[in-house]
Short mmCIF file of C-alpha atoms in Angstrom, two decimals:
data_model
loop_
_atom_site.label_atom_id
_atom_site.label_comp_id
_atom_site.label_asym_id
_atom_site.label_seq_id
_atom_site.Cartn_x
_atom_site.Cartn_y
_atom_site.Cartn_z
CA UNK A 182 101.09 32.61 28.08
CA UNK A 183 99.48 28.97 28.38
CA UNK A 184 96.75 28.76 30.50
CA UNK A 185 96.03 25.31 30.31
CA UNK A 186 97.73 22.93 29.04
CA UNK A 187 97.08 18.91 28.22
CA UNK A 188 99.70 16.47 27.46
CA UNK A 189 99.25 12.42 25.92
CA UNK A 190 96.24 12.31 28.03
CA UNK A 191 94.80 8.52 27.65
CA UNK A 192 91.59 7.44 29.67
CA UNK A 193 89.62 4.12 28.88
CA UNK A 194 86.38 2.66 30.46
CA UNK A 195 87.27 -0.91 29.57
CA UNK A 196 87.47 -1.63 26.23
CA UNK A 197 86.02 2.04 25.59
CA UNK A 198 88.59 4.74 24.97
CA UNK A 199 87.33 8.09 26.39
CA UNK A 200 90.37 9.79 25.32
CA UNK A 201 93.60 8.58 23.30
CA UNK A 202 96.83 10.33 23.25
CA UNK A 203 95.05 13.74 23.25
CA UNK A 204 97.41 16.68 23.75
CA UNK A 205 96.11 20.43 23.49
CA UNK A 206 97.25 23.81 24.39
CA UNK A 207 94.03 26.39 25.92
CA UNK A 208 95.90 29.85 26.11
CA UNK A 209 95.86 32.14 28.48
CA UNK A 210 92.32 33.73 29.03
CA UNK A 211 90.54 32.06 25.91
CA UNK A 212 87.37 30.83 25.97
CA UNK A 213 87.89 27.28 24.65
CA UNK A 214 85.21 24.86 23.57
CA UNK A 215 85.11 21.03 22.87
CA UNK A 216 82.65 20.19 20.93
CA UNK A 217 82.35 16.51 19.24
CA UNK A 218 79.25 13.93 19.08
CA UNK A 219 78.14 11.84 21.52
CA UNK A 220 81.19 9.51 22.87
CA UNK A 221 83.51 11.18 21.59
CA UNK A 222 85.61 12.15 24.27
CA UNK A 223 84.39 16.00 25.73
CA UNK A 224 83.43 14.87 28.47
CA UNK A 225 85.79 12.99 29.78
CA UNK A 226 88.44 15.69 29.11
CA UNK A 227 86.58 17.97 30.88
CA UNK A 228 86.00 15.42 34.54
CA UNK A 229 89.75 14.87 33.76
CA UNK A 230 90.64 18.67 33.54
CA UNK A 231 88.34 18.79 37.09
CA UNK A 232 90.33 15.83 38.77
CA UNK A 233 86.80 13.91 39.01
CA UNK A 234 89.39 11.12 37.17
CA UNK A 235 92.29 10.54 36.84
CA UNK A 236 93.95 10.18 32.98
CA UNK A 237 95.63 6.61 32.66
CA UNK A 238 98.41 8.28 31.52
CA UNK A 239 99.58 12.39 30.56
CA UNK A 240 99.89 14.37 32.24
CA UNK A 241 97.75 18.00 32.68
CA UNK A 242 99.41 21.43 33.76
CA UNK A 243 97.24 24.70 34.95
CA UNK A 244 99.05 28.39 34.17
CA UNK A 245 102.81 26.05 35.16
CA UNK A 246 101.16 24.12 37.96
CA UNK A 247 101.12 20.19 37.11
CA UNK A 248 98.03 19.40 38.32
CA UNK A 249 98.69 15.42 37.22
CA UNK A 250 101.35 14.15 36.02
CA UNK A 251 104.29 11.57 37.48
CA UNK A 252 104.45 13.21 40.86
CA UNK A 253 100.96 12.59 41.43
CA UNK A 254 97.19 14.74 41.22
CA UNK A 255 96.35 17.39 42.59
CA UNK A 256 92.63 17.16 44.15
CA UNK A 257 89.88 18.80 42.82
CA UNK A 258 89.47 21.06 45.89
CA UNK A 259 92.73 22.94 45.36
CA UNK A 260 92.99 22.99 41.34
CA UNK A 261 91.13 26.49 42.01
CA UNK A 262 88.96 25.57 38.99
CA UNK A 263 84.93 25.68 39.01
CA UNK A 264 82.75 23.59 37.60
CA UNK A 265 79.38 24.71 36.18
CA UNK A 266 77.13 21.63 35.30
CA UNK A 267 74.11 20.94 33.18
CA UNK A 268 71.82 21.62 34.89
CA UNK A 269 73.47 24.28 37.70
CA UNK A 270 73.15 21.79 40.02
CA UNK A 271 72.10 24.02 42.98
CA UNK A 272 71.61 23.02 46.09
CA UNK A 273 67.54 22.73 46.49
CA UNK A 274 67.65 23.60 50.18
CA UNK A 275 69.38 26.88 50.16
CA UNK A 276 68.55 30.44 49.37
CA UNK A 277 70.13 31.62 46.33
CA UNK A 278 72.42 34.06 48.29
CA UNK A 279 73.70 30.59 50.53
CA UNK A 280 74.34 29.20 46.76
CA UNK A 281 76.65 31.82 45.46
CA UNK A 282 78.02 32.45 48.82
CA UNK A 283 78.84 28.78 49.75
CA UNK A 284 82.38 28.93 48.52
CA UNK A 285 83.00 32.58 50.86
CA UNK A 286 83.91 31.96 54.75
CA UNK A 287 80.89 32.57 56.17
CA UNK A 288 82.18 34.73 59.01
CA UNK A 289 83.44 37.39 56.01
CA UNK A 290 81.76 40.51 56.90
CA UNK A 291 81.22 41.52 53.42
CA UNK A 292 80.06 38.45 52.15
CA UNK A 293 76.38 39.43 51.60
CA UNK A 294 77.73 42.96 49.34
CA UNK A 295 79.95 40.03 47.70
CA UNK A 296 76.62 38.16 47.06
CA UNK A 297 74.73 41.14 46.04
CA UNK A 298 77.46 42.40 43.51
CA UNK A 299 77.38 38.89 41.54
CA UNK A 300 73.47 38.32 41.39
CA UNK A 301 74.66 41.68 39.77
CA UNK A 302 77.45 40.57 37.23
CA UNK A 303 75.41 37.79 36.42
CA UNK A 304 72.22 40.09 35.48
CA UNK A 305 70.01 39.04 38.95
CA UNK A 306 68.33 41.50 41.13
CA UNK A 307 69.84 41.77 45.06
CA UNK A 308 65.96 40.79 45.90
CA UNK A 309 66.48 37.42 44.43
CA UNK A 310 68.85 36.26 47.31
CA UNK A 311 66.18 35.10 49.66
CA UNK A 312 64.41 33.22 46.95
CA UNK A 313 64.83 28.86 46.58
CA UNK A 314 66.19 27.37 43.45
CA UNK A 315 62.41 26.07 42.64
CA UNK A 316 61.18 29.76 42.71
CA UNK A 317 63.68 30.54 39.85
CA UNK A 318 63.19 29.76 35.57
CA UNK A 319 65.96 27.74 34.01
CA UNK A 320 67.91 30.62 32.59
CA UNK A 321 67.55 31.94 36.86
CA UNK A 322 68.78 29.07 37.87
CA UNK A 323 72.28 28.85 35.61
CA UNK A 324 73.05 32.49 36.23
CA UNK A 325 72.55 31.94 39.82
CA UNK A 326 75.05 28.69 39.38
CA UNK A 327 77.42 31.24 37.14
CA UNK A 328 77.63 33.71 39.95
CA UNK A 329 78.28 30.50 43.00
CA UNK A 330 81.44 29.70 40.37
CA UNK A 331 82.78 33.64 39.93
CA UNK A 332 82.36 33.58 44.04
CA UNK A 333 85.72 31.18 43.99
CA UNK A 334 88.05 33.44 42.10
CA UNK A 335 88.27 30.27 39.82
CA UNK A 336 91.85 30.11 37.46
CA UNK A 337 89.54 28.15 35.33
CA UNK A 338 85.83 27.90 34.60
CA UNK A 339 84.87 24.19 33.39
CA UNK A 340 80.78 24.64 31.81
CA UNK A 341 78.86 20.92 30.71
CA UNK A 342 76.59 22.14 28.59
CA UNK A 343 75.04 24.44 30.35
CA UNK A 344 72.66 26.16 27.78
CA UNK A 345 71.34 22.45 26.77
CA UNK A 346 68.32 22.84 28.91
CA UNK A 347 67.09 26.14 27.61
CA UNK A 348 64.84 27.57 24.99
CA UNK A 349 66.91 28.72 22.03
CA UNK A 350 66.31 32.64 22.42
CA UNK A 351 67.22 32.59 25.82
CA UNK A 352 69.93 30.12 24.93
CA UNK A 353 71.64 32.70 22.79
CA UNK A 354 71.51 35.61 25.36
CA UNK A 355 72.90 33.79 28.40
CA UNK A 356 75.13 32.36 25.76
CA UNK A 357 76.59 36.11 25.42
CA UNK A 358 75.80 36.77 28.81
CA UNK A 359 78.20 34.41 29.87
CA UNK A 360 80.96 34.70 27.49
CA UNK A 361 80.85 39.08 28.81
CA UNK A 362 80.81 37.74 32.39
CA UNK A 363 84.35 35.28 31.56
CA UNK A 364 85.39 38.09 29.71
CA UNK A 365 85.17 41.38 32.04
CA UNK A 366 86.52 38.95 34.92
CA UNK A 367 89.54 37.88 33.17
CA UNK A 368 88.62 33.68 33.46
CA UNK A 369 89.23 31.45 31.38
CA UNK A 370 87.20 28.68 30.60
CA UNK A 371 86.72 25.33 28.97
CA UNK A 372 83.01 25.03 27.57
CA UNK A 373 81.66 21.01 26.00
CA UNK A 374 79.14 21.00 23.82
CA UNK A 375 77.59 18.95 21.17
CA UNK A 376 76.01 22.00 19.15
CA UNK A 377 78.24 22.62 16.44
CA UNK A 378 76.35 26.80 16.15
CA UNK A 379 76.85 27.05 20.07
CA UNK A 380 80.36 25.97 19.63
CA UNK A 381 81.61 28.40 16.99
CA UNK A 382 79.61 31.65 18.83
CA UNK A 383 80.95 30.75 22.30
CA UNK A 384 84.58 29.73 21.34
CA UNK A 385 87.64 31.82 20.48
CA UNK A 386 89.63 28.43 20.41
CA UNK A 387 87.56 25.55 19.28
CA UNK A 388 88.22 22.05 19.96
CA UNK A 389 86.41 19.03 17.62
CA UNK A 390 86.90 15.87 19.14
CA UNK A 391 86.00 12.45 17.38
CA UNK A 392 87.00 8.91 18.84
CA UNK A 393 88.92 10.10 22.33
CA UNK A 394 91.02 12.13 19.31
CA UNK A 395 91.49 15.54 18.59
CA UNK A 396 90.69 15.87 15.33
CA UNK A 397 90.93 19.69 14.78
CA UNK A 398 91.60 22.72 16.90
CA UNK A 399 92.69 26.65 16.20
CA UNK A 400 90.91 29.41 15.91
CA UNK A 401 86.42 28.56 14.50
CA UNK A 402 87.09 30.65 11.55
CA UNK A 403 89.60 28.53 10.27
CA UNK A 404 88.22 25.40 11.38
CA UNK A 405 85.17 26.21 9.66
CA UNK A 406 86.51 27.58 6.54
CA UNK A 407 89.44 25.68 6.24
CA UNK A 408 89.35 21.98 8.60
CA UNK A 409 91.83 19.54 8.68
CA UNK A 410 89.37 16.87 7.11
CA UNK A 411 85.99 16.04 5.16
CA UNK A 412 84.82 14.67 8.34
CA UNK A 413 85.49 17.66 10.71
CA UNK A 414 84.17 19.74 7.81
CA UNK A 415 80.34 18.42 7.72
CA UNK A 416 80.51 17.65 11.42
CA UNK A 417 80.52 21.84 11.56
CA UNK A 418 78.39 22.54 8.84
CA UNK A 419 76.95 21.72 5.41
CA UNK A 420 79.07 20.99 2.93
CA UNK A 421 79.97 20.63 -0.35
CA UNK A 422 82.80 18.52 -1.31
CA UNK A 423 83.62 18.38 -4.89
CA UNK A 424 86.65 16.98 -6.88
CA UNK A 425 88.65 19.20 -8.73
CA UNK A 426 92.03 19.05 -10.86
CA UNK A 427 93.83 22.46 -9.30
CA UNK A 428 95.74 24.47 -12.69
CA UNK A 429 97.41 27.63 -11.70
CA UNK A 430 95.32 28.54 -8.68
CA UNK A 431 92.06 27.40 -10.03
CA UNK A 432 89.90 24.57 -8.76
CA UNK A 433 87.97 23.55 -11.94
CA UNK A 434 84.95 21.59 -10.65
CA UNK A 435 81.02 20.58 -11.43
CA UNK A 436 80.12 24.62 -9.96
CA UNK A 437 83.00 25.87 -12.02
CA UNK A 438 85.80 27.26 -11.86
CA UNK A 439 86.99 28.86 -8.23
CA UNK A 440 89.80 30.17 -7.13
CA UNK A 441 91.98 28.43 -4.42
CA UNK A 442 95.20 28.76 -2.03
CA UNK A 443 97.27 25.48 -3.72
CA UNK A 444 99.98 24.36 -6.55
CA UNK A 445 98.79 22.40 -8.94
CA UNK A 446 97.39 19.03 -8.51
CA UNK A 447 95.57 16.61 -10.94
CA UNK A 448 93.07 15.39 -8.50
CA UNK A 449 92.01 17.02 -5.19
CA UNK A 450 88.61 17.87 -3.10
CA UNK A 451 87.79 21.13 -2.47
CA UNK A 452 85.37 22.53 0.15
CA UNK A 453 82.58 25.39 -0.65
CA UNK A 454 79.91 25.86 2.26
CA UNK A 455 76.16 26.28 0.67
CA UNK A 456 76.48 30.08 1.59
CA UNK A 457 79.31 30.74 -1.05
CA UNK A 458 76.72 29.00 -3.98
CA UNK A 459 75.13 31.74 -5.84
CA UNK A 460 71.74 30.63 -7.33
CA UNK A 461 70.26 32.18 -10.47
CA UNK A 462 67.01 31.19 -12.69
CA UNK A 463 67.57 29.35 -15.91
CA UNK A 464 65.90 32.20 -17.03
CA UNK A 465 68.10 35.59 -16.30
CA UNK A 466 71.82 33.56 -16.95
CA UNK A 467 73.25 31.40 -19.39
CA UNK A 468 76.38 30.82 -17.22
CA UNK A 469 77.25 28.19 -14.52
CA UNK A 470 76.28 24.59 -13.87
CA UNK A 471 72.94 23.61 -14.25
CA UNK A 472 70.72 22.77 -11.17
CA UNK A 473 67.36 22.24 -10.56
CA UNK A 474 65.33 22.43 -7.42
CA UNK A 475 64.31 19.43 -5.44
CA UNK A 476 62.72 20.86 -2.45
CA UNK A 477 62.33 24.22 -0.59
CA UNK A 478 61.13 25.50 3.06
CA UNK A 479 59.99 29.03 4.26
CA UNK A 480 62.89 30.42 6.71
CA UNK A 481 60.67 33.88 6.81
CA UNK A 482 63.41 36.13 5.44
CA UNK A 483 64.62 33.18 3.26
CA UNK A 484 63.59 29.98 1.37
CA UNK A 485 66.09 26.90 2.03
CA UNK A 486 65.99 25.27 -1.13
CA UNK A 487 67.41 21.47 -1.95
CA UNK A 488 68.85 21.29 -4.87
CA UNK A 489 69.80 18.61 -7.66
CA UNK A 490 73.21 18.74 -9.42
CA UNK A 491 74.16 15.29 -10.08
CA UNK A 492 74.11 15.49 -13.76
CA UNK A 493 77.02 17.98 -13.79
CA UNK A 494 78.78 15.87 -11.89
CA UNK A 495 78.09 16.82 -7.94
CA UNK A 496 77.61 13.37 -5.94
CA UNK A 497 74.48 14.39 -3.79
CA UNK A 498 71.72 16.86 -3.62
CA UNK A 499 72.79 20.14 -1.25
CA UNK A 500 70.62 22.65 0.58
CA UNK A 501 70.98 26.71 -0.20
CA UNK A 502 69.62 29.68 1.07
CA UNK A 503 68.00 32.62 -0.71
CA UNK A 504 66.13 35.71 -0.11
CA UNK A 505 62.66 34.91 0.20
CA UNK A 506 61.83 37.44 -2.33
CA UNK A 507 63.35 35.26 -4.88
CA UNK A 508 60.60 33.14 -7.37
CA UNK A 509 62.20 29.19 -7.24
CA UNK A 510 59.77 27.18 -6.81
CA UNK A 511 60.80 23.17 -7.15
CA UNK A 512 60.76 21.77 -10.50
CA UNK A 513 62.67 24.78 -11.58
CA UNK A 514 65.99 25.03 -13.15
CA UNK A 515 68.97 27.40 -11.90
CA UNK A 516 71.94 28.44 -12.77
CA UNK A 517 74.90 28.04 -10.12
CA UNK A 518 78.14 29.48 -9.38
CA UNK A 519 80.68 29.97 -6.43
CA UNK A 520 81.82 33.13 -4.91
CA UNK A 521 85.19 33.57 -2.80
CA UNK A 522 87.72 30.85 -2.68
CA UNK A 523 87.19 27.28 -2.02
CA UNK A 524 89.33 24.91 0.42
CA UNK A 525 91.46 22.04 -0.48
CA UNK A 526 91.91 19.04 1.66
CA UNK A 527 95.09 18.51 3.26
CA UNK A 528 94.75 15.20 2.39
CA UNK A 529 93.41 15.23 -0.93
CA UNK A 530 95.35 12.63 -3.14
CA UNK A 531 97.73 14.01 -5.77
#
């Protein structure tokens, strides 16, 4: 079942589009994320989704419910969906259990063992309810503004960015955190982002948005391995585009031959990510393109090296990791090859 669904949705700021023509399906308890550069559109779709705005034209439907559309919009008080900012946005001069209870009637008799049980979900201590925003760290402060959204009984769960602000370890576990809260409670939700890694952890239907456009959505695996264009391709990733003729299943390029999903075409550019590029010295093989190192960085359990293969016919320079046990040093040649299959562009010319 659809949980969320958008339709033609339009919004300009003067001569800026926000979002043009944009139409996308969220199903029924995924968690979806929008992810795109800066302007592209994310956030709009997401204040529009929230009824902070209203679409210039479209129309946008919750589990069947138009929530705008012809017949008019449906104000953000009763779309039943929460909104988790940036920054939690909490209010400064409550306790944290008046935060997470300030959706609850405030005569309900269990509303502080409603409190108490999602500090809980959310990973806080009951003890934490008397305590002020200030007196809580970052990561505190968005799983107290997590457990003020479950309080609603949301249909929907909108979240701006909200790991932006924190340290990348901590980043990753409230990252999970949150995605086992959405999950155990049965919510949807709609996550923007600008962090292509976040993006493709967090989402189970990913969204990349360029322009005000969609410009791919499905599943992150695919989008990854397989996206609708060059663009959407480097905008999640390195990558290495090479141009290939395609005979009986076979992209030959400048890293050789590799196997691909596509009839036969005299001209067409293939995708391989820097993780499918298997590295050897000069020294111990004789067989694939010829590379030689440009530049390389200690990743502790690996070495990141940049690499040189425009004499064989690959347009720029592409970084590759390797086990840090391995002896490349720049200056060195290699020997390079491609393992699995390689992606062709749907709109690779023929």
């Amino acid at each position: 079942m659809t949980m969320l669904e958008l339709r033609g949705i339009s919004k300009s700021y003067g001569d800026h589009k926000g979002a043009s023509d944009v139409s996308l399906v969220a199903p029924s308890g995924s968690r979806t994320v929008i992810v795109g550069p800066s302007g592209s559109g994310k956030t709009t779709l997401l204040r529009l989704i929230a009824g902070f705005e209203a679409p210039d034209a479209g129309t946008i439907s919750l589990d069947g419910r138009q929530l705008h559309g012809a017949g008019g919009s449906v104000p953000p008080h009763k779309r039943n969906i929460a909104y988790v900012a940036q920054e939690g946005a909490l209010f400064p001069h409550m306790s944290v259990g008046d935060n997470v209870g300030f959706a609850m009637p405030r005569q309900a008799v269990d509303r502080a063992r409603r409190v108490d049980e999602l500090l809980e979900q959310v990973g806080l201590p009951a003890g934490f309810r008397a305590r002020r925003p200030h007196q809580l760290s970052g990561g505190q402060q968005q799983r107290v503004a997590l457990a003020r959204a479950l309080a609603q009984k949301p249909d929907l769960m909108l979240l701006d960015e909200p790991f932006s602000a924190l340290d990348t370890g901590l980043r990753e576990a409230m990252r999970t955190m949150v995605g086992d809260v959405l999950r155990e409670a049965g919510i949807a939700s709609v996550l923007v982002t600008h962090d292509q890694a976040e993006a493709l952890a967090f989402a189970d239907h990913l969204v990349v948005m360029r322009d005000g456009l969609v410009a791919d959505a499905g599943p992150p695996q695919r989008l990854y391995e397989r996206p609708a264009d060059v663009e959407t391709a480097r905008f999640l990733g390195e990558a290495i585009v090479l141009p290939s003729a395609i005979v009986g299943g076979v992209a030959r390029t400048a890293l050789g031959d590799v196997p691909v999903r596509h009839e036969d075409v005299a001209r067409a550019d293939v995708l391989v990510r820097p993780e499918q590029v298997v590295v050897a010295a000069q020294s111990e093989s004789s067989m694939g393109a010829l590379g030689r190192i440009l530049h390389r960085s200690y990743r502790g359990a690996q070495w990141r090296l940049e690499i040189d293969c425009r004499d064989g016919g690959v347009a720029e320079p592409f970084c590759v990791d390797v086990p840090a046990g391995l002896d490349l040093k720049p200056g060195d040649l290699v020997r390079l090859s491609v393992a699995n299959e390689a992606h062709v562009f749907p709109d690779s010319p023929t």
